[in-house]
CSV table of C-alpha atoms (C1' of nucleotides) in Angstrom, one decimal:
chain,number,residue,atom,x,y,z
J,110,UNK,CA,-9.5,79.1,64.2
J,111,UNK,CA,-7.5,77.1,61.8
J,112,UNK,CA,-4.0,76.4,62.9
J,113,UNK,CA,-1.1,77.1,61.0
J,114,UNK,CA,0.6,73.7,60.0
J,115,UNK,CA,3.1,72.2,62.4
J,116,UNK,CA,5.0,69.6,62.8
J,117,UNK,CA,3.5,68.0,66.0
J,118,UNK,CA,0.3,68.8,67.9
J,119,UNK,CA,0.6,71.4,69.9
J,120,UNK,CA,-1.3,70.9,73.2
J,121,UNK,CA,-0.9,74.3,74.5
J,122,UNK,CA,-3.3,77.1,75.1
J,123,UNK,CA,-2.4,79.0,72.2
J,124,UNK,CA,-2.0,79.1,68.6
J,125,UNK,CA,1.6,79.3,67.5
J,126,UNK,CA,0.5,82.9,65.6
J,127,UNK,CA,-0.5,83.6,68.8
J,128,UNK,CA,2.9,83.1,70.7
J,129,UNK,CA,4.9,84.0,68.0
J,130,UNK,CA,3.1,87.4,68.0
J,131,UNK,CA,3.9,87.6,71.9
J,132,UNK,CA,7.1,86.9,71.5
J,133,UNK,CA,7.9,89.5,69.2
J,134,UNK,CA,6.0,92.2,71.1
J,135,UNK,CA,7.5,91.3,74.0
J,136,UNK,CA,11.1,92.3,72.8
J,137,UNK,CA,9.8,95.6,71.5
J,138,UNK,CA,8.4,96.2,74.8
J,139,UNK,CA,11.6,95.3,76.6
J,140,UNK,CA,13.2,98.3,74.1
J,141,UNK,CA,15.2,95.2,71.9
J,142,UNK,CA,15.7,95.3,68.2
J,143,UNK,CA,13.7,92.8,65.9
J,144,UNK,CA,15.9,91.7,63.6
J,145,UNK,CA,15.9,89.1,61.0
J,146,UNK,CA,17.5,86.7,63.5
J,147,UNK,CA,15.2,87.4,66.5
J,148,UNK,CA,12.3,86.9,63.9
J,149,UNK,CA,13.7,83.6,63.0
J,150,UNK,CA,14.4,82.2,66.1
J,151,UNK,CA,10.8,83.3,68.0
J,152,UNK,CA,9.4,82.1,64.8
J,153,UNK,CA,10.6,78.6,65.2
J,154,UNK,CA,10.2,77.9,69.1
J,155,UNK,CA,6.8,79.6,68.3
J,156,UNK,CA,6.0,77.1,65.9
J,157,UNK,CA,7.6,73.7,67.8
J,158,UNK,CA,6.5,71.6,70.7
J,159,UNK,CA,10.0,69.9,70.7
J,160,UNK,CA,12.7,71.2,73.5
J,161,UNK,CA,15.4,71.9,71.1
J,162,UNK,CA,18.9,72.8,72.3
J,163,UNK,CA,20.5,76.0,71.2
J,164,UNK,CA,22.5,73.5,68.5
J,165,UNK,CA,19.5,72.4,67.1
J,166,UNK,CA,17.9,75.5,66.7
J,167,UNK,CA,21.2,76.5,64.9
J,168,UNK,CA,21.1,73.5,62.3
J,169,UNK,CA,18.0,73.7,61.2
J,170,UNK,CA,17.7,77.6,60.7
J,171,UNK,CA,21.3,77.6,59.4
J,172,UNK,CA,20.0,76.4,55.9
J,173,UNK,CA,17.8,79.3,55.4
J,174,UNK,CA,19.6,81.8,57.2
J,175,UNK,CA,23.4,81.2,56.5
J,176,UNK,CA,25.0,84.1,58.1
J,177,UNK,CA,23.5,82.8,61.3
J,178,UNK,CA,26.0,82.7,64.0
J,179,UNK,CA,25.7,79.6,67.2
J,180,UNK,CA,26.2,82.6,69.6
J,181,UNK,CA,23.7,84.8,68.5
J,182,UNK,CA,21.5,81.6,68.6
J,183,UNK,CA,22.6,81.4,72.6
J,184,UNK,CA,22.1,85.4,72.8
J,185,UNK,CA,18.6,85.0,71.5
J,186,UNK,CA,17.5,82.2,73.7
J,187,UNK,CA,19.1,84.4,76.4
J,188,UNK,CA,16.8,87.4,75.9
J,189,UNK,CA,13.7,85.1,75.5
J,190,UNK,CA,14.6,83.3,79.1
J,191,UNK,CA,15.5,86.8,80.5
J,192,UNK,CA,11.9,87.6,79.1
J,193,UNK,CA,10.1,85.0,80.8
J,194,UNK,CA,9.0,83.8,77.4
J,195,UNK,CA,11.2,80.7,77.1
J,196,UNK,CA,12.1,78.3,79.9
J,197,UNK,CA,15.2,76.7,79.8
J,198,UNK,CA,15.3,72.8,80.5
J,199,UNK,CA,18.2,71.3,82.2
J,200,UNK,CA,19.7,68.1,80.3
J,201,UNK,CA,17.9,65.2,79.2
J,202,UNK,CA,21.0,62.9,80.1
J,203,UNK,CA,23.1,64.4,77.3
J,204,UNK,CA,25.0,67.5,78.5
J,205,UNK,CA,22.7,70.5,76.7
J,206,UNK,CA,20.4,72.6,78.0
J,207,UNK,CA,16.8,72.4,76.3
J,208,UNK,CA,14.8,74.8,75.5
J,209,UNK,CA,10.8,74.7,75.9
J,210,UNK,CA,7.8,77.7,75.0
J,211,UNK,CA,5.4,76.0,76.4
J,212,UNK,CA,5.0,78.1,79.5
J,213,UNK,CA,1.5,76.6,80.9
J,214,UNK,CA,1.3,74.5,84.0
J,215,UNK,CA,3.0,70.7,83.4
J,216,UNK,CA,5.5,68.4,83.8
J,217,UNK,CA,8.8,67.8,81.7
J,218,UNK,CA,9.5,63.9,81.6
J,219,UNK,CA,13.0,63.1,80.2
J,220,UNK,CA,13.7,59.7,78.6
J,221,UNK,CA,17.2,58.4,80.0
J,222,UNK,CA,17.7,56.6,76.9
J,223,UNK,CA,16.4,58.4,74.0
J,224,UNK,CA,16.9,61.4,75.5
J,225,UNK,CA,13.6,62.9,74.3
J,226,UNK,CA,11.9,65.1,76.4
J,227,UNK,CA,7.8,65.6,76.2
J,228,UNK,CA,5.3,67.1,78.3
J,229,UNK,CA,3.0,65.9,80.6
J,230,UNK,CA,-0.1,68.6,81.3
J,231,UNK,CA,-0.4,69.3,85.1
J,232,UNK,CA,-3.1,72.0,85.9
J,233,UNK,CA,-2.6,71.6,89.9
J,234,UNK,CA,1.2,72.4,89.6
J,235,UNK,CA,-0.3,76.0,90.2
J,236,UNK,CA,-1.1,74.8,93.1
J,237,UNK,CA,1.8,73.4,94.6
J,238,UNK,CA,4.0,77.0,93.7
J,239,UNK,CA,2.0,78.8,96.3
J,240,UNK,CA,2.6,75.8,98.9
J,241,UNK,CA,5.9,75.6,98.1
J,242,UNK,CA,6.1,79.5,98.3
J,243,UNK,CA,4.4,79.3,101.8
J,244,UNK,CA,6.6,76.6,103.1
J,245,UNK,CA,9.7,78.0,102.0
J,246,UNK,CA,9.2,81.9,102.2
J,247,UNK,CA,10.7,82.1,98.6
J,248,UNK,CA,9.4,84.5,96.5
J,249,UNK,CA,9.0,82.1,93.5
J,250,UNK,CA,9.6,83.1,89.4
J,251,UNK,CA,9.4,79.5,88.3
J,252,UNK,CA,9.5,76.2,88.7
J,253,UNK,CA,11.4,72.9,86.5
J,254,UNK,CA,9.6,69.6,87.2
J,255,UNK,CA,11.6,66.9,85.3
J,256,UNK,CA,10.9,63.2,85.8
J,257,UNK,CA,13.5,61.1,84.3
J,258,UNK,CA,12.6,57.8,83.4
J,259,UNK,CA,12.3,55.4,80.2
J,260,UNK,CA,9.6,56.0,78.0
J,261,UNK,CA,6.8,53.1,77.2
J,262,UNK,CA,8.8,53.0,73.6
J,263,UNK,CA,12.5,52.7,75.3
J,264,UNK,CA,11.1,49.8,77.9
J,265,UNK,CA,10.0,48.1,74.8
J,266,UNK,CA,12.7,47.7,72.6
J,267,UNK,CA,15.1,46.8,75.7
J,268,UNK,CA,12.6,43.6,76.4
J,269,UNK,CA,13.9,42.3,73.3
J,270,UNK,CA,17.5,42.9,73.8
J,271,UNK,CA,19.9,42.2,76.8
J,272,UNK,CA,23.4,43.3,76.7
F,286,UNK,CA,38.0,71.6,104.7
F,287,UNK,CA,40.2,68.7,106.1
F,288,UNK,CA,37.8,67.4,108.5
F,289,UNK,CA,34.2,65.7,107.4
F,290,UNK,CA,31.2,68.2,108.4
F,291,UNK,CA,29.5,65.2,110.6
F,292,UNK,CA,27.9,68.0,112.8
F,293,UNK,CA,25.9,70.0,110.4
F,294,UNK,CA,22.1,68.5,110.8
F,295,UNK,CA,21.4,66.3,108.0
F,296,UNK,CA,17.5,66.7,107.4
F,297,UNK,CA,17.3,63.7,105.9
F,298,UNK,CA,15.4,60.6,107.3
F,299,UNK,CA,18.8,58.4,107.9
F,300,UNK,CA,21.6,58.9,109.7
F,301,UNK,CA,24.9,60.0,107.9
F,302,UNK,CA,26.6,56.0,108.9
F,303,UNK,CA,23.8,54.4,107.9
F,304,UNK,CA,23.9,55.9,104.4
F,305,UNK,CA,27.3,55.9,104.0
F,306,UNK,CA,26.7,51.4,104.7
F,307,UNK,CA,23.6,51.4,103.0
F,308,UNK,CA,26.1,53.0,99.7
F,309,UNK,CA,28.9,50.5,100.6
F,310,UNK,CA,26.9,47.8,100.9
F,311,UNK,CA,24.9,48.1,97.4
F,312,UNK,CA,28.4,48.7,95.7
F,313,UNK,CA,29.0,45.6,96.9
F,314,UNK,CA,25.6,43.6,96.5
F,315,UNK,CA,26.0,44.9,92.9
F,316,UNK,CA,29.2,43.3,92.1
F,317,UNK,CA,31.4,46.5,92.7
F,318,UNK,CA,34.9,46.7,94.3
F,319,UNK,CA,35.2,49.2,97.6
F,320,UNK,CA,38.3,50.6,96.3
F,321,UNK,CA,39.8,53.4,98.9
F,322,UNK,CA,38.4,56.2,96.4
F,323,UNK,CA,34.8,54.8,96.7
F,324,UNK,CA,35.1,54.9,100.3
F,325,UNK,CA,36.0,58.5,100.6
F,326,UNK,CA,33.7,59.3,97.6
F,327,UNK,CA,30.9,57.3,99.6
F,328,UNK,CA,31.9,58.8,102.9
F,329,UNK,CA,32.2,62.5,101.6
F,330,UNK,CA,28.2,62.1,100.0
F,331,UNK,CA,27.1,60.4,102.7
F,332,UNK,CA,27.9,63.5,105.0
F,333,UNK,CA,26.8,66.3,103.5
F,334,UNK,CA,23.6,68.3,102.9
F,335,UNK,CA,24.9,70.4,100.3
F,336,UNK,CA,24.4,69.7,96.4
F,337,UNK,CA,28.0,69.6,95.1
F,338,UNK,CA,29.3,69.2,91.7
F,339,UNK,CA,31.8,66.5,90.8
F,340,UNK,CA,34.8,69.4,90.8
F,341,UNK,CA,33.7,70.4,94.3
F,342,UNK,CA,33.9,66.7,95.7
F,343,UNK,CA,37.4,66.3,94.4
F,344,UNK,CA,38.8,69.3,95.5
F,345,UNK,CA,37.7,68.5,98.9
F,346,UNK,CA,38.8,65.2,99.0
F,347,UNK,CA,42.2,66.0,97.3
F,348,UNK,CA,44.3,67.2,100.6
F,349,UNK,CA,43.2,63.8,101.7
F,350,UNK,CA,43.9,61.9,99.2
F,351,UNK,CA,46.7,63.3,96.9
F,352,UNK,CA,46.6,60.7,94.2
F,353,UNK,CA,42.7,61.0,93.2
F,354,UNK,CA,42.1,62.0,89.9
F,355,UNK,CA,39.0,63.7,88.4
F,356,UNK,CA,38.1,61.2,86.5
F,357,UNK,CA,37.9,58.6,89.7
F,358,UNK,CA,35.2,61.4,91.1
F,359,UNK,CA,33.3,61.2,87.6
F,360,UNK,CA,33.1,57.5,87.5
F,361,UNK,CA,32.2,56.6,91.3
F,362,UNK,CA,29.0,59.4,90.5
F,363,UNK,CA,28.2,57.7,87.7
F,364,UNK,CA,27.7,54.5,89.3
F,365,UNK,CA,25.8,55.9,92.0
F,366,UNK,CA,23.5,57.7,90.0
F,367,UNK,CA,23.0,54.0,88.0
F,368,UNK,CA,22.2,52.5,91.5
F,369,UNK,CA,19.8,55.3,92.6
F,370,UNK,CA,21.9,55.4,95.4
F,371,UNK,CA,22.4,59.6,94.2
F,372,UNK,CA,20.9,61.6,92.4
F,373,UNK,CA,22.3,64.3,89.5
F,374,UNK,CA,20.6,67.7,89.2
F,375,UNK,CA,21.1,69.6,86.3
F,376,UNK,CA,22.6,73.1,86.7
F,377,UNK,CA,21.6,75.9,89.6
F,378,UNK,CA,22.5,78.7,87.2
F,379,UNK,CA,26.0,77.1,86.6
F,380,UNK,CA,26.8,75.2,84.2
F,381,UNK,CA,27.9,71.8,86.5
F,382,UNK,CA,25.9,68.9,87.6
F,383,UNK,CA,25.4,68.9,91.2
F,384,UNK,CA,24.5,65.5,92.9
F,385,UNK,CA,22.8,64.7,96.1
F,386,UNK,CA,22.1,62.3,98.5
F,387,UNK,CA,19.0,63.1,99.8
F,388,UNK,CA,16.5,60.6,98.3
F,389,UNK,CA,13.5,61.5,100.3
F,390,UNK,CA,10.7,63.0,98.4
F,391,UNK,CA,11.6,66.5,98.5
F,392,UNK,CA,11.6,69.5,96.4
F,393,UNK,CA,15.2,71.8,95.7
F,394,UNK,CA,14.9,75.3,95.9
F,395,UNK,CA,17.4,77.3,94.0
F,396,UNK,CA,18.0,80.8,94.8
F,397,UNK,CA,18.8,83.1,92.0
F,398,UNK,CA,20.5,85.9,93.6
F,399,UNK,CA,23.0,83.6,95.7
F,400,UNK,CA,23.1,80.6,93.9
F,401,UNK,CA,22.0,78.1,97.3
F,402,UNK,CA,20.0,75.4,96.5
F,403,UNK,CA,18.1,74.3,99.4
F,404,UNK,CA,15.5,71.3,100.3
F,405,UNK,CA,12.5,71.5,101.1
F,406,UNK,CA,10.6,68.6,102.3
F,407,UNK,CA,7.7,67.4,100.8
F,408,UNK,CA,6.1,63.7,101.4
F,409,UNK,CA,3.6,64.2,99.0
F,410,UNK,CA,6.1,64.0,95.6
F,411,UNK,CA,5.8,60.4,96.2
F,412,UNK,CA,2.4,60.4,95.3
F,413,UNK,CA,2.9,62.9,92.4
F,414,UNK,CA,5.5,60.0,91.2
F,415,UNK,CA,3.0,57.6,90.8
F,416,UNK,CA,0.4,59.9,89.0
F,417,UNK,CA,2.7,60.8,86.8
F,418,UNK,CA,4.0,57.0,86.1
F,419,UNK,CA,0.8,56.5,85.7
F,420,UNK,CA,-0.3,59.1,83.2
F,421,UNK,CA,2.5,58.4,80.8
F,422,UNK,CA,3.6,55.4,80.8
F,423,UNK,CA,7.3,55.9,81.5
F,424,UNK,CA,9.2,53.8,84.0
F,425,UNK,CA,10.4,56.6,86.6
F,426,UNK,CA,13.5,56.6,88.1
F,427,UNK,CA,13.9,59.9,89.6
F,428,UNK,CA,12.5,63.7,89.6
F,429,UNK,CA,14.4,67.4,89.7
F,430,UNK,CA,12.1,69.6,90.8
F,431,UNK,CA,13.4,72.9,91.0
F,432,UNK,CA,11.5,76.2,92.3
F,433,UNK,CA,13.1,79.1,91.0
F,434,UNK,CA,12.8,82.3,92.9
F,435,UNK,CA,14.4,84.7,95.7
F,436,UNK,CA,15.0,83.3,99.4
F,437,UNK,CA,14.1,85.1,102.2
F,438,UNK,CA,17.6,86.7,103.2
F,439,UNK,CA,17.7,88.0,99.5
F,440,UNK,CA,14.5,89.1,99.6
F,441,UNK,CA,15.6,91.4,102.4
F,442,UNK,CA,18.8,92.2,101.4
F,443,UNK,CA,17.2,93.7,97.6
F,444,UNK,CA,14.6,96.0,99.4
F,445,UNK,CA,17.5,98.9,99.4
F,446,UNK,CA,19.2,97.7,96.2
F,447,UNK,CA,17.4,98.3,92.7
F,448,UNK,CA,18.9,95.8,89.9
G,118,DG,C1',51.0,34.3,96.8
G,119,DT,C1',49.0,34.5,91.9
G,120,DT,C1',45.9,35.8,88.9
G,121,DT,C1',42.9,38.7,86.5
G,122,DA,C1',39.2,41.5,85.8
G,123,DG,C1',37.8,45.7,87.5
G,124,DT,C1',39.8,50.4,88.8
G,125,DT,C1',42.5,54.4,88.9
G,126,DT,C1',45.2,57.8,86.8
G,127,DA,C1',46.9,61.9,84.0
G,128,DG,C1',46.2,64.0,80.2
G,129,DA,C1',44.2,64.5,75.8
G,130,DA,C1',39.9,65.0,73.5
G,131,DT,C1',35.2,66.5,73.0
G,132,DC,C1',31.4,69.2,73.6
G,133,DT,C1',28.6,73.0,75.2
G,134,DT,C1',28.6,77.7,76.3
G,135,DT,C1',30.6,82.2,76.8
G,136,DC,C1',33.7,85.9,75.5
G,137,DC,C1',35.7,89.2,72.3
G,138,DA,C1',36.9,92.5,68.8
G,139,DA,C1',35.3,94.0,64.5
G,140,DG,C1',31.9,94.7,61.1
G,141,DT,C1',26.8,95.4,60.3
G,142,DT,C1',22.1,96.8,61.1
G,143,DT,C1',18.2,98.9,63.4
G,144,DG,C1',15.4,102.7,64.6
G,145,DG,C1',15.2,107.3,65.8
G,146,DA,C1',16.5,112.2,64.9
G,147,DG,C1',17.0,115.7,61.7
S,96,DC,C1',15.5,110.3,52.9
S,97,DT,C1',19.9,110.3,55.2
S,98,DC,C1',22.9,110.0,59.1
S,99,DC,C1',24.3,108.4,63.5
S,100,DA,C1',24.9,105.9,67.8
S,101,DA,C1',23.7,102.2,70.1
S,102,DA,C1',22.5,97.6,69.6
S,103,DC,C1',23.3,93.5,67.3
S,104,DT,C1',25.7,89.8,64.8
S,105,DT,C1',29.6,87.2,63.6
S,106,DG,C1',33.6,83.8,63.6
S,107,DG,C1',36.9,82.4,66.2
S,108,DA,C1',39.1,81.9,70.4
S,109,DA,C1',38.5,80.8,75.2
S,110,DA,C1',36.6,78.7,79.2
S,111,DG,C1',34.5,74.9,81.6
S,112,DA,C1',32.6,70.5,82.3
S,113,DT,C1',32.6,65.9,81.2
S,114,DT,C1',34.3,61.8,78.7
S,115,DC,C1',37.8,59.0,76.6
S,116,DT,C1',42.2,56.4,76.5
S,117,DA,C1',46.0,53.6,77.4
S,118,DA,C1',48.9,52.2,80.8
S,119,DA,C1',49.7,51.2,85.7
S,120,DC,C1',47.5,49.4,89.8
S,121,DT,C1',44.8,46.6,93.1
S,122,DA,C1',40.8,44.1,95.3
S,123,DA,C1',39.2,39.9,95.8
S,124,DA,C1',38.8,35.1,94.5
S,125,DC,C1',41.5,30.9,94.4
DNA sequence: GTTTAGTTTAGAATCTTTCCAAGTTTGGAG
DNA sequence: CTCCAAACTTGGAAAGATTCTAAACTAAAC
């Protein structure tokens, strides 16, 4: 039951062993090579509750993986979206596309001036997919709820300043 | 096309002149000169269902209105988007922005076979709006939510077709 | 009319993402 | 264990979308 260490708390249903396991099986299932890249990169979205962009992701493998290429970075993220593993997160106000593992019902809220995006846990957006499926006829594969807005931080610091 | 696509039913709880004012009128009330490319730009959102991207809009307006540049398209969204007067959704499986004017609580449905994004009404997102606010403490200013899936006509279309 | 601050414009610059050709690696077959 | 073909990675070029810039223009106040 313990965790391996991460960086921020994780608040999703399982450990990051856990995904990081699934994600990897879920490329050999799908007939794809595990190689030393693919092992990085599920390793670290396994082990992050961030929404990184692809030039993150990048950056802060590039240190201990030099070779690494951007493009095999977008490849990667590619496969794992194909793969239903990885949802990818239209921008936060600056032009790249974020990335997110956390797969379980909730809500993306995207600050318009830090650009930080966090989650908001939503158990009844279940719900809502099969009333929207009804409605609609659509046969539905996923959904994007983003609420942009300021974050409780952002509205503080502008109460000091005006410009 | 040359001529503005008045007749296609708007869905939407105003009428297509009483946007287009209600746009003109807070350029105005916020300080903002109604230059002849707002006008069209304002004119063009104000009558149309669809979700088009900023390349779209000028390539429509440009028979029209020769001397129009790009840029004039990016900068009029902007400050619609700043007055809540429009709203910008991130990518439908392109890589563009596509804006719309439809402000009522609703929810987009993007197709991902043909690329349509369609609205679906919903009053109750209004009420998600506040429950969200609520839960997190940031100051909202607007929502993309996005069901993914197949619409009906695809759905009928891929019953022969394996992919 | 004049004035002037806000706008528009064309094109360059920037940034993200995709494409490509060539070299490298994986995993299976022998 | 070795070899092979297909799959993968890589760096750089290319493609788009969006932003920036500096000069020319114009709405609106006086």
């Amino acid at each position: 039951m313990a965790s391996t260490n991460v960086s921020t708390s994780t608040a999703q249903n399982s450990s990051a062993a856990q995904r990081e396991a699934r994600f990897l099986d879920a490329l050999q299932a799908a007939g794809l090579r595990l190689t030393a890249q693919r092992r990085a990169i599920c390793h670290y979205l396994a082990n992050t509750d961030s929404h990184p962009t692809a030039q993150q992701i990048y950056e802060d493998l590039k240190p201990q993986f030099p070779s690494l290429s951007l493009a095999t970075v977008y490849n990667t993220l590619d496969v794992l979206v194909r793969l239903g593993l990885v949802y990818a997160l239209g921008g936060a106000g600056d032009r790249a596309v974020h990335y997110e593992t956390n797969t379980d019902p909730h809500i993306n809220l995207a600050c318009l001036v830090c650009h930080r995006v966090v989650d908001l846990p939503m158990p009844e957006v279940g719900a809502w997919e099969s009333r929207v499926a009804e409605a609609s006829g659509f046969k539905i594969f996923g959904a994007r709820l983003v609420y942009y807005g300021i974050c409780p931080e952002c509205q503080r610091r502008s109460q000091d300043v005006s410009h």
